[in-house]
C-alpha cells in the first residue's frame, strides 16, 4: 500500500520544502522507497535542499507534456538508493499542469513507490489545487506566529472543502526558551486554536541553515535536533508511537539550579 | 530583564496572540466582516423595534465559538436589552 502525502502551508517561508526534504529522506533511511515531488512550479527549490540541483535535465512539466518519459525525469538521490526526486520547471508558467494531469502522475508514481511526498507552493492559488489533487493525506506546516497560524487555518478549511479529511499539523521553528517564558504560542495553544491532529514539533535549529547550505537534509546529521524531530515524524507516519520531543533546553550551571528551585 | 518581568503585570505575549487568533479565526471561518455584522445589527434593530422598545446602544452582536463539540461552527449571539414591549403586541 503506497501513500501520497502533500506538504502544505498557508504562509510562505514556514519550512515546507525543508519538511518535504527531511521527511522524504527520513522515510528512505527507514527503508521505504520514496519519491519527493516538487509541485511549486516556477519556484523550484526542493532540488537545492537535497543537493541535486546539478543533475536536473527533465522535469515534471516535461513529463506531463510528453517531452520525456517519467523514468528520465526521476533523479536518484546521492546518498540513498531508494530516494528519488521529481523536480519541477523553473521557467514555465504555473498553469502548465492541470490538477487532472497531476492526479494521474501521482497515481503512476504510487505504483512504483511506497511514499509520494508532494511539496506544495504556499497559499491557495492554482498551485495548491495541483499539489493537492493526487494526495491521500496532507501535512500542514506552520510556525508559532499569528500570521502563520491564521493562514494554516485557511489551508485546513480549503483541505476540508476538497474532501481531504486526513490532515495533520507540524509546528516548525519552536523556540523552547521563548515558549517557557510564555512569549511564544505553545503546542497546546496551537492545537487548541486550529483543532487539528498534531503530527510533530520541530525545534528552531541553526543547523538547518547549515544543512540547507550544504544540500544535505538535517536528518542525515545525527547531532541536529531538528533532524531528530523529523526522524520522529517519519516514524510516526509509519505508524510507530513516538513521543513528542522534550521541550526542555539544556541548562547547566549554578544559575539554572537556582531557577529550577523557583519554578513551580 | 527577567527580574523586571517578575514585577510587571504585563500579560505574556503568547496569551495575547492566542486571544487575537481565536477572535480572528472565528471571523475568518464564518467569512464574516465587521461591515456585515453592522448590517445585521441594524436589520435586527429594525425588526425588533416593531414589537418592542429596545436599548439600541446596549445592543450587542458577536460571533462566538459554538459549544463544546462543533469548534468549527461559530454561533451568532445577540444581546438585546428590552425597555418594554409595545402595546400592539400584547
Short mmCIF file of C-alpha atoms in Angstrom, two decimals:
data_model
loop_
_atom_site.label_atom_id
_atom_site.label_comp_id
_atom_site.label_asym_id
_atom_site.label_seq_id
_atom_site.Cartn_x
_atom_site.Cartn_y
_atom_site.Cartn_z
CA UNK A 1 0.00 0.00 0.00
CA UNK A 2 1.56 3.24 -1.05
CA UNK A 3 0.62 6.68 0.22
CA UNK A 4 0.77 10.13 -1.30
CA UNK A 5 1.25 12.99 1.13
CA UNK A 6 1.08 16.68 0.30
CA UNK A 7 3.12 19.07 2.45
CA UNK A 8 1.31 22.38 2.56
CA UNK A 9 1.04 25.71 4.39
CA UNK A 10 -0.79 28.98 4.05
CA UNK A 11 2.07 31.34 4.73
CA UNK A 12 5.31 31.09 2.81
CA UNK A 13 8.65 30.57 4.49
CA UNK A 14 7.47 28.29 7.29
CA UNK A 15 9.65 25.39 6.15
CA UNK A 16 7.55 23.34 3.74
CA UNK A 17 10.42 22.44 1.45
CA UNK A 18 12.71 21.67 4.38
CA UNK A 19 9.97 19.46 5.80
CA UNK A 20 9.45 17.68 2.47
CA UNK A 21 13.17 17.04 2.02
CA UNK A 22 13.60 15.78 5.58
CA UNK A 23 10.52 13.57 5.78
CA UNK A 24 11.35 12.12 2.37
CA UNK A 25 14.94 11.41 3.34
CA UNK A 26 13.96 10.04 6.75
CA UNK A 27 11.44 7.62 5.22
CA UNK A 28 14.12 6.49 2.76
CA UNK A 29 16.52 5.97 5.68
CA UNK A 30 13.86 3.79 7.27
CA UNK A 31 13.94 1.59 4.18
CA UNK A 32 10.95 2.88 2.25
CA UNK A 33 11.04 3.62 -1.46
CA UNK A 34 10.30 7.33 -1.68
CA UNK A 35 9.84 9.96 -4.34
CA UNK A 36 9.66 13.64 -3.44
CA UNK A 37 7.77 15.72 -5.97
CA UNK A 38 8.29 19.46 -6.34
CA UNK A 39 4.89 20.92 -7.17
CA UNK A 40 5.98 24.54 -6.72
CA UNK A 41 6.26 25.21 -10.45
CA UNK A 42 8.14 28.38 -11.30
CA UNK A 43 9.97 28.46 -7.98
CA UNK A 44 11.72 25.15 -7.77
CA UNK A 45 13.76 24.62 -4.62
CA UNK A 46 13.43 21.06 -3.42
CA UNK A 47 16.44 20.07 -5.58
CA UNK A 48 18.59 22.57 -3.65
CA UNK A 49 17.58 21.15 -0.28
CA UNK A 50 18.59 17.68 -1.45
CA UNK A 51 21.77 18.87 -3.21
CA UNK A 52 20.56 17.54 -6.55
CA UNK A 53 20.27 20.84 -8.45
CA UNK A 54 23.07 19.98 -10.89
CA UNK A 55 21.51 16.76 -12.07
CA UNK A 56 18.26 18.08 -13.45
CA UNK A 57 17.68 17.55 -17.14
CA UNK A 58 13.95 16.92 -17.43
CA UNK A 59 11.18 17.93 -15.03
CA UNK A 60 7.56 17.38 -14.10
CA UNK A 61 6.26 19.69 -16.83
CA UNK A 62 8.29 17.78 -19.46
CA UNK A 63 6.71 14.54 -18.23
CA UNK A 64 3.20 15.97 -18.38
CA UNK A 65 3.78 17.44 -21.82
CA UNK A 66 5.24 14.18 -23.06
CA UNK A 67 8.71 15.58 -23.83
CA UNK A 68 10.29 12.76 -21.84
CA UNK A 69 9.35 9.56 -20.08
CA UNK A 70 8.72 9.64 -16.32
CA UNK A 71 11.80 7.49 -15.67
CA UNK A 72 14.03 10.06 -17.38
CA UNK A 73 12.86 12.88 -15.15
CA UNK A 74 13.34 11.00 -11.87
CA UNK A 75 16.64 11.84 -10.18
CA UNK A 76 18.20 9.33 -7.84
CA UNK A 77 19.50 10.74 -4.57
CA UNK A 78 23.24 10.84 -3.93
CA UNK A 79 23.07 9.17 -0.54
CA UNK A 80 20.11 6.82 -0.64
CA UNK A 81 19.34 4.42 -3.48
CA UNK A 82 15.65 4.30 -2.61
CA UNK A 83 15.09 8.08 -2.66
CA UNK A 84 14.14 9.92 -5.85
CA UNK A 85 13.30 13.50 -6.80
CA UNK A 86 10.87 14.63 -9.44
CA UNK A 87 11.84 18.27 -9.97
CA UNK A 88 9.61 20.92 -11.43
CA UNK A 89 10.16 23.55 -14.10
CA UNK A 90 11.66 26.86 -13.10
CA UNK A 91 10.50 28.92 -16.02
CA UNK A 92 7.18 27.55 -17.22
CA UNK A 93 4.06 29.25 -16.00
CA UNK A 94 2.07 27.80 -13.16
CA UNK A 95 -0.82 26.77 -15.38
CA UNK A 96 1.36 24.36 -17.39
CA UNK A 97 -0.05 21.42 -15.41
CA UNK A 98 -3.71 20.70 -14.63
CA UNK A 99 -4.98 19.02 -11.45
CA UNK A 100 -6.13 16.04 -13.55
CA UNK A 101 -2.65 15.58 -15.02
CA UNK A 102 -1.13 15.85 -11.57
CA UNK A 103 -3.53 13.27 -10.18
CA UNK A 104 -2.64 10.85 -12.98
CA UNK A 105 1.07 11.41 -12.39
CA UNK A 106 0.78 10.72 -8.65
CA UNK A 107 -1.21 7.54 -9.36
CA UNK A 108 1.57 6.34 -11.68
CA UNK A 109 4.23 7.15 -9.08
CA UNK A 110 2.30 5.30 -6.38
CA UNK A 111 2.66 2.07 -8.37
CA UNK A 112 6.43 2.40 -8.15
CA UNK A 113 7.00 3.97 -4.72
CA UNK A 114 5.90 3.39 -1.12
CA UNK A 115 5.63 7.11 -0.46
CA UNK A 116 4.97 10.01 -2.81
CA UNK A 117 5.69 13.26 -0.95
CA UNK A 118 4.48 16.40 -2.71
CA UNK A 119 5.91 19.83 -1.90
CA UNK A 120 3.08 22.31 -2.34
CA UNK A 121 3.50 26.03 -3.04
CA UNK A 122 2.35 28.42 -0.31
CA UNK A 123 -1.13 29.85 -0.47
CA UNK A 124 -4.38 28.80 -2.04
CA UNK A 125 -3.84 29.60 -5.71
CA UNK A 126 -3.62 27.35 -8.74
CA UNK A 127 -0.51 25.57 -7.49
CA UNK A 128 -2.33 24.45 -4.38
CA UNK A 129 -5.11 22.84 -6.42
CA UNK A 130 -2.48 20.91 -8.39
CA UNK A 131 -0.42 19.75 -5.46
CA UNK A 132 -3.46 18.56 -3.52
CA UNK A 133 -5.11 16.81 -6.47
CA UNK A 134 -3.48 13.40 -6.06
CA UNK A 135 -2.87 13.40 -2.32
CA UNK A 136 -4.21 10.79 0.11
CA UNK A 137 -3.29 12.86 3.12
CA UNK A 138 -1.95 16.30 3.94
CA UNK A 139 0.59 17.66 6.36
CA UNK A 140 0.08 21.31 7.26
CA UNK A 141 3.24 23.11 8.30
CA UNK A 142 3.09 26.21 10.47
CA UNK A 143 5.27 28.19 12.86
CA UNK A 144 4.10 29.61 16.21
CA UNK A 145 3.39 33.06 14.77
CA UNK A 146 -0.03 34.67 14.48
CA UNK A 147 0.11 35.13 10.71
CA UNK A 148 1.32 31.58 10.05
CA UNK A 149 -1.38 30.13 12.33
CA UNK A 150 -4.12 32.18 10.70
CA UNK A 151 -3.01 31.10 7.23
CA UNK A 152 -2.75 27.48 8.38
CA UNK A 153 -6.38 27.68 9.44
CA UNK A 154 -7.35 28.90 5.97
CA UNK A 155 -5.49 25.97 4.41
CA UNK A 156 -7.17 23.47 6.74
CA UNK A 157 -10.51 24.90 5.64
CA UNK A 158 -9.51 24.52 1.98
CA UNK A 159 -8.37 20.95 2.52
CA UNK A 160 -11.65 20.06 4.16
CA UNK A 161 -13.56 21.71 1.31
CA UNK A 162 -11.60 19.47 -1.07
CA UNK A 163 -12.60 16.41 0.92
CA UNK A 164 -9.07 15.81 2.20
CA UNK A 165 -10.05 14.99 5.77
CA UNK A 166 -6.82 13.21 6.62
CA UNK A 167 -4.59 16.08 7.66
CA UNK A 168 -2.12 16.63 10.45
CA UNK A 169 -0.06 19.51 11.75
CA UNK A 170 3.66 20.10 12.09
CA UNK A 171 4.69 23.07 14.19
CA UNK A 172 8.07 24.20 12.97
CA UNK A 173 10.69 26.53 14.46
CA UNK A 174 9.63 26.34 18.07
CA UNK A 175 11.91 28.30 20.35
CA UNK A 176 11.68 26.32 23.56
CA UNK A 177 13.23 29.08 25.62
CA UNK A 178 10.61 31.62 24.49
CA UNK A 179 7.80 29.11 24.92
CA UNK A 180 8.85 28.55 28.50
CA UNK A 181 8.74 32.28 29.17
CA UNK A 182 5.25 32.49 27.72
CA UNK A 183 6.38 34.71 24.87
CA UNK A 184 5.62 32.19 22.12
CA UNK A 185 2.50 30.15 21.40
CA UNK A 186 2.97 26.64 22.74
CA UNK A 187 1.76 23.33 21.35
CA UNK A 188 -1.43 23.27 23.41
CA UNK A 189 -2.31 26.77 22.23
CA UNK A 190 -1.79 25.76 18.60
CA UNK A 191 -3.81 22.54 18.66
CA UNK A 192 -6.49 24.30 20.67
CA UNK A 193 -6.82 27.12 18.14
CA UNK A 194 -6.52 25.02 15.00
CA UNK A 195 -8.41 21.87 16.07
CA UNK A 196 -6.19 19.55 14.04
CA UNK A 197 -4.25 16.44 14.93
CA UNK A 198 -0.61 17.07 15.77
CA UNK A 199 1.95 15.05 13.83
CA UNK A 200 5.05 16.60 15.31
CA UNK A 201 7.00 19.55 16.55
CA UNK A 202 10.33 20.77 15.24
CA UNK A 203 12.62 22.98 17.31
CA UNK A 204 14.21 26.07 15.85
CA UNK A 205 17.66 24.85 14.96
CA UNK A 206 20.55 26.82 13.49
CA UNK A 207 21.84 23.62 11.99
CA UNK A 208 19.00 23.70 9.46
CA UNK A 209 20.72 26.64 7.78
CA UNK A 210 23.92 24.66 7.52
CA UNK A 211 22.08 21.58 6.20
CA UNK A 212 20.35 23.64 3.53
CA UNK A 213 23.60 25.38 2.61
CA UNK A 214 25.24 22.03 2.07
CA UNK A 215 22.28 20.41 0.36
CA UNK A 216 22.20 17.67 3.00
CA UNK A 217 18.87 17.25 4.84
CA UNK A 218 19.12 17.62 8.63
CA UNK A 219 18.00 14.02 9.20
CA UNK A 220 21.39 12.87 7.89
CA UNK A 221 23.07 14.82 10.71
CA UNK A 222 22.77 12.83 13.91
CA UNK A 223 23.59 15.87 16.07
CA UNK A 224 20.78 18.06 14.69
CA UNK A 225 17.78 18.48 16.96
CA UNK A 226 15.51 19.40 14.07
CA UNK A 227 16.82 16.36 12.21
CA UNK A 228 15.88 14.16 15.17
CA UNK A 229 12.41 15.73 15.24
CA UNK A 230 11.90 14.95 11.55
CA UNK A 231 13.07 11.37 12.09
CA UNK A 232 10.44 11.05 14.84
CA UNK A 233 7.81 12.42 12.46
CA UNK A 234 8.76 9.90 9.77
CA UNK A 235 8.44 7.05 12.25
CA UNK A 236 5.02 8.32 13.30
CA UNK A 237 3.98 8.29 9.66
CA UNK A 238 4.93 4.62 9.59
CA UNK A 239 2.57 4.03 12.48
CA UNK A 240 5.09 3.97 15.33
CA UNK A 241 4.19 5.54 18.63
CA UNK A 242 6.97 8.05 19.17
CA UNK A 243 6.63 10.61 21.98
CA UNK A 244 6.93 14.33 21.23
CA UNK A 245 10.34 15.89 21.64
CA UNK A 246 11.04 17.20 25.12
CA UNK A 247 10.63 20.94 25.47
CA UNK A 248 13.48 21.19 27.94
CA UNK A 249 16.56 23.04 26.83
CA UNK A 250 19.82 22.09 28.38
CA UNK A 251 20.59 24.47 31.14
CA UNK A 252 23.67 23.94 33.16
CA UNK A 253 25.49 25.77 35.88
CA UNK A 254 24.64 27.28 39.17
CA UNK A 255 22.03 29.73 37.94
CA UNK A 256 19.91 27.03 36.29
CA UNK A 257 19.66 25.09 39.54
CA UNK A 258 18.61 28.29 41.20
CA UNK A 259 15.95 28.87 38.54
CA UNK A 260 14.65 25.33 38.78
CA UNK A 261 14.15 25.72 42.51
CA UNK A 262 11.83 28.62 41.95
CA UNK A 263 9.91 27.09 39.10
CA UNK A 264 6.52 25.71 40.02
CA UNK B 1 15.47 41.68 32.19
CA UNK B 2 13.73 38.66 33.71
CA UNK B 3 13.78 40.34 37.07
CA UNK B 4 11.77 43.25 35.75
CA UNK B 5 9.19 40.86 34.33
CA UNK B 6 8.61 39.40 37.78
CA UNK B 7 7.24 42.71 38.94
CA UNK B 8 5.34 43.78 35.86
CA UNK B 9 1.76 42.74 35.37
CA UNK B 10 2.07 42.53 31.62
CA UNK B 11 0.26 39.57 30.08
CA UNK B 12 2.59 37.08 28.37
CA UNK B 13 2.57 37.82 24.64
CA UNK B 14 1.54 34.28 23.76
CA UNK B 15 -1.75 34.77 25.62
CA UNK B 16 -2.34 37.98 23.69
CA UNK B 17 -1.56 36.12 20.47
CA UNK B 18 -3.96 33.33 21.37
CA UNK B 19 -6.80 35.70 22.17
CA UNK B 20 -6.29 37.64 18.95
CA UNK B 21 -6.12 34.47 16.91
CA UNK B 22 -9.24 32.99 18.46
CA UNK B 23 -11.24 36.06 17.59
CA UNK B 24 -9.90 36.46 14.09
CA UNK B 25 -10.32 32.79 13.20
CA UNK B 26 -13.98 32.86 14.21
CA UNK B 27 -14.50 35.64 11.70
CA UNK B 28 -12.27 34.03 9.06
CA UNK B 29 -14.08 30.71 9.30
CA UNK B 30 -17.51 32.25 9.12
CA UNK B 31 -16.35 34.60 6.39
CA UNK B 32 -17.97 37.49 8.20
CA UNK B 33 -16.74 41.05 8.00
CA UNK B 34 -17.37 43.75 10.61
CA UNK B 35 -19.42 45.59 7.96
CA UNK B 36 -21.67 42.56 7.61
CA UNK B 37 -22.18 42.40 11.37
CA UNK B 38 -23.12 46.07 11.36
CA UNK B 39 -25.65 45.46 8.61
CA UNK B 40 -27.09 42.55 10.53
CA UNK B 41 -27.31 44.67 13.65
CA UNK B 42 -29.33 47.43 12.01
CA UNK B 43 -31.68 44.89 10.41
CA UNK B 44 -32.27 43.22 13.76
CA UNK B 45 -32.94 46.59 15.38
CA UNK B 46 -35.45 47.37 12.65
CA UNK B 47 -37.36 44.11 13.06
CA UNK B 48 -37.35 44.02 16.85
CA UNK B 49 -38.37 47.68 17.09
CA UNK B 50 -41.72 46.72 15.54
CA UNK B 51 -42.53 44.67 18.61
CA UNK B 52 -40.55 46.10 21.44
CA UNK B 53 -38.78 49.18 22.62
CA UNK B 54 -35.12 48.31 22.87
CA UNK B 55 -31.98 49.95 24.10
CA UNK B 56 -30.13 50.37 20.84
CA UNK B 57 -26.88 51.43 22.42
CA UNK B 58 -26.86 48.37 24.66
CA UNK B 59 -27.42 46.02 21.76
CA UNK B 60 -24.52 43.71 21.22
CA UNK B 61 -23.99 41.24 18.41
CA UNK B 62 -20.98 38.97 18.20
CA UNK B 63 -19.77 35.72 16.80
CA UNK B 64 -18.51 33.11 19.21
CA UNK B 65 -17.34 29.56 19.12
CA UNK B 66 -20.26 27.20 19.45
CA UNK B 67 -20.48 24.91 22.46
CA UNK B 68 -18.09 22.06 23.17
CA UNK B 69 -18.39 19.79 20.15
CA UNK B 70 -18.53 21.82 16.93
CA UNK B 71 -15.47 24.01 17.17
CA UNK B 72 -15.78 24.91 13.51
CA UNK B 73 -19.31 26.18 13.83
CA UNK B 74 -19.46 29.68 15.22
CA UNK B 75 -22.64 30.99 16.82
CA UNK B 76 -24.20 34.35 16.38
CA UNK B 77 -25.08 35.76 19.77
CA UNK B 78 -27.23 38.83 20.18
CA UNK B 79 -27.75 40.56 23.48
CA UNK B 80 -30.77 42.84 23.14
CA UNK B 81 -31.86 44.84 26.19
CA UNK B 82 -35.64 45.40 26.03
CA UNK B 83 -37.07 48.51 27.67
CA UNK B 84 -40.70 47.44 27.29
CA UNK B 85 -42.97 45.56 24.93
CA UNK B 86 -45.08 47.60 22.57
CA UNK B 87 -48.82 47.94 23.24
CA UNK B 88 -49.89 46.44 19.91
CA UNK B 89 -48.20 43.10 20.61
CA UNK B 90 -49.94 42.50 23.90
#
